[in-house]
Amino acid sequence: MREHFVGVASDADDPEDEVLDLARRIEGAMMLPFVIFADAEGNYLDGYSGVVTPPYLLKKLGELTAS
């Protein structure tokens, strides 16, 4: 499953404009970390704010690869 994803990190104190545009799509985002899922063209797919468990992250990745 990981071959479908690329991890990208951005500085929360000085994020790129493209990252800010995607982060604004996360409903109720109040707590770091922000995790954003985007397609190869940079279109927002999903995201969340705050810490989640590894099983939740794996579930979300599975859902995104299935769609």
PDB file of C-alpha atoms in Angstrom:
ATOM      1  CA  MET A   1       0.000   0.000   0.000  1.00  0.00           C
ATOM      2  CA  ARG A   2       2.802   2.507   0.752  1.00  0.00           C
ATOM      3  CA  GLU A   3       3.893   2.644  -2.875  1.00  0.00           C
ATOM      4  CA  HIS A   4       0.862   4.873  -3.526  1.00  0.00           C
ATOM      5  CA  PHE A   5       1.927   7.584  -1.063  1.00  0.00           C
ATOM      6  CA  VAL A   6       4.727  10.089  -0.577  1.00  0.00           C
ATOM      7  CA  GLY A   7       5.319  11.798   2.736  1.00  0.00           C
ATOM      8  CA  VAL A   8       5.914  15.533   2.641  1.00  0.00           C
ATOM      9  CA  ALA A   9       6.758  17.707   5.633  1.00  0.00           C
ATOM     10  CA  SER A  10       6.215  21.432   5.898  1.00  0.00           C
ATOM     11  CA  ASP A  11       7.360  23.910   8.532  1.00  0.00           C
ATOM     12  CA  ALA A  12       4.261  24.845  10.571  1.00  0.00           C
ATOM     13  CA  ASP A  13       5.797  28.249  11.340  1.00  0.00           C
ATOM     14  CA  ASP A  14       6.440  29.044   7.669  1.00  0.00           C
ATOM     15  CA  PRO A  15       4.269  26.763   5.491  1.00  0.00           C
ATOM     16  CA  GLU A  16       4.172  26.988   1.722  1.00  0.00           C
ATOM     17  CA  ASP A  17       1.081  28.611   0.179  1.00  0.00           C
ATOM     18  CA  GLU A  18       0.011  25.291  -1.360  1.00  0.00           C
ATOM     19  CA  VAL A  19       0.137  23.628   2.061  1.00  0.00           C
ATOM     20  CA  LEU A  20      -1.906  26.437   3.614  1.00  0.00           C
ATOM     21  CA  ASP A  21      -4.541  26.083   0.902  1.00  0.00           C
ATOM     22  CA  LEU A  22      -4.873  22.368   1.658  1.00  0.00           C
ATOM     23  CA  ALA A  23      -4.797  22.836   5.452  1.00  0.00           C
ATOM     24  CA  ARG A  24      -7.713  25.258   5.277  1.00  0.00           C
ATOM     25  CA  ARG A  25      -9.832  22.362   4.031  1.00  0.00           C
ATOM     26  CA  ILE A  26      -9.459  20.411   7.300  1.00  0.00           C
ATOM     27  CA  GLU A  27     -12.664  21.071   9.200  1.00  0.00           C
ATOM     28  CA  GLY A  28     -12.086  22.194  12.779  1.00  0.00           C
ATOM     29  CA  ALA A  29      -8.291  22.058  12.492  1.00  0.00           C
ATOM     30  CA  MET A  30      -6.973  23.396  15.780  1.00  0.00           C
ATOM     31  CA  MET A  31      -4.139  21.109  16.889  1.00  0.00           C
ATOM     32  CA  LEU A  32      -0.867  19.950  15.359  1.00  0.00           C
ATOM     33  CA  PRO A  33      -0.036  17.758  13.654  1.00  0.00           C
ATOM     34  CA  PHE A  34      -2.120  18.369  10.558  1.00  0.00           C
ATOM     35  CA  VAL A  35      -2.194  15.403   8.205  1.00  0.00           C
ATOM     36  CA  ILE A  36      -3.337  16.129   4.679  1.00  0.00           C
ATOM     37  CA  PHE A  37      -4.031  13.596   1.961  1.00  0.00           C
ATOM     38  CA  ALA A  38      -3.846  14.940  -1.584  1.00  0.00           C
ATOM     39  CA  ASP A  39      -3.767  13.314  -5.010  1.00  0.00           C
ATOM     40  CA  ALA A  40      -0.884  13.494  -7.493  1.00  0.00           C
ATOM     41  CA  GLU A  41      -2.164  16.842  -8.780  1.00  0.00           C
ATOM     42  CA  GLY A  42      -2.303  18.344  -5.273  1.00  0.00           C
ATOM     43  CA  ASN A  43      -6.094  18.142  -4.890  1.00  0.00           C
ATOM     44  CA  TYR A  44      -7.328  17.716  -1.315  1.00  0.00           C
ATOM     45  CA  LEU A  45      -8.714  14.249  -0.569  1.00  0.00           C
ATOM     46  CA  ASP A  46      -8.960  14.176   3.220  1.00  0.00           C
ATOM     47  CA  GLY A  47      -7.184  15.303   6.335  1.00  0.00           C
ATOM     48  CA  TYR A  48      -7.262  15.572  10.091  1.00  0.00           C
ATOM     49  CA  SER A  49      -5.836  17.591  12.922  1.00  0.00           C
ATOM     50  CA  GLY A  50      -4.280  16.174  16.074  1.00  0.00           C
ATOM     51  CA  VAL A  51      -2.821  12.839  17.014  1.00  0.00           C
ATOM     52  CA  VAL A  52      -4.432   9.591  15.888  1.00  0.00           C
ATOM     53  CA  THR A  53      -3.531   5.949  16.365  1.00  0.00           C
ATOM     54  CA  PRO A  54      -1.548   3.960  13.789  1.00  0.00           C
ATOM     55  CA  PRO A  55      -4.573   1.687  13.125  1.00  0.00           C
ATOM     56  CA  TYR A  56      -6.664   4.762  12.245  1.00  0.00           C
ATOM     57  CA  LEU A  57      -3.988   6.012   9.855  1.00  0.00           C
ATOM     58  CA  LEU A  58      -3.723   2.601   8.169  1.00  0.00           C
ATOM     59  CA  LYS A  59      -7.523   2.453   7.851  1.00  0.00           C
ATOM     60  CA  LYS A  60      -7.599   5.918   6.247  1.00  0.00           C
ATOM     61  CA  LEU A  61      -4.801   5.011   3.824  1.00  0.00           C
ATOM     62  CA  GLY A  62      -6.698   1.854   2.872  1.00  0.00           C
ATOM     63  CA  GLU A  63      -9.887   3.826   2.237  1.00  0.00           C
ATOM     64  CA  LEU A  64      -8.066   6.319   0.047  1.00  0.00           C
ATOM     65  CA  THR A  65      -6.357   3.658  -2.059  1.00  0.00           C
ATOM     66  CA  ALA A  66      -9.666   1.834  -2.532  1.00  0.00           C
ATOM     67  CA  SER A  67     -11.452   4.879  -3.928  1.00  0.00           C
TER      68      SER A  67
END
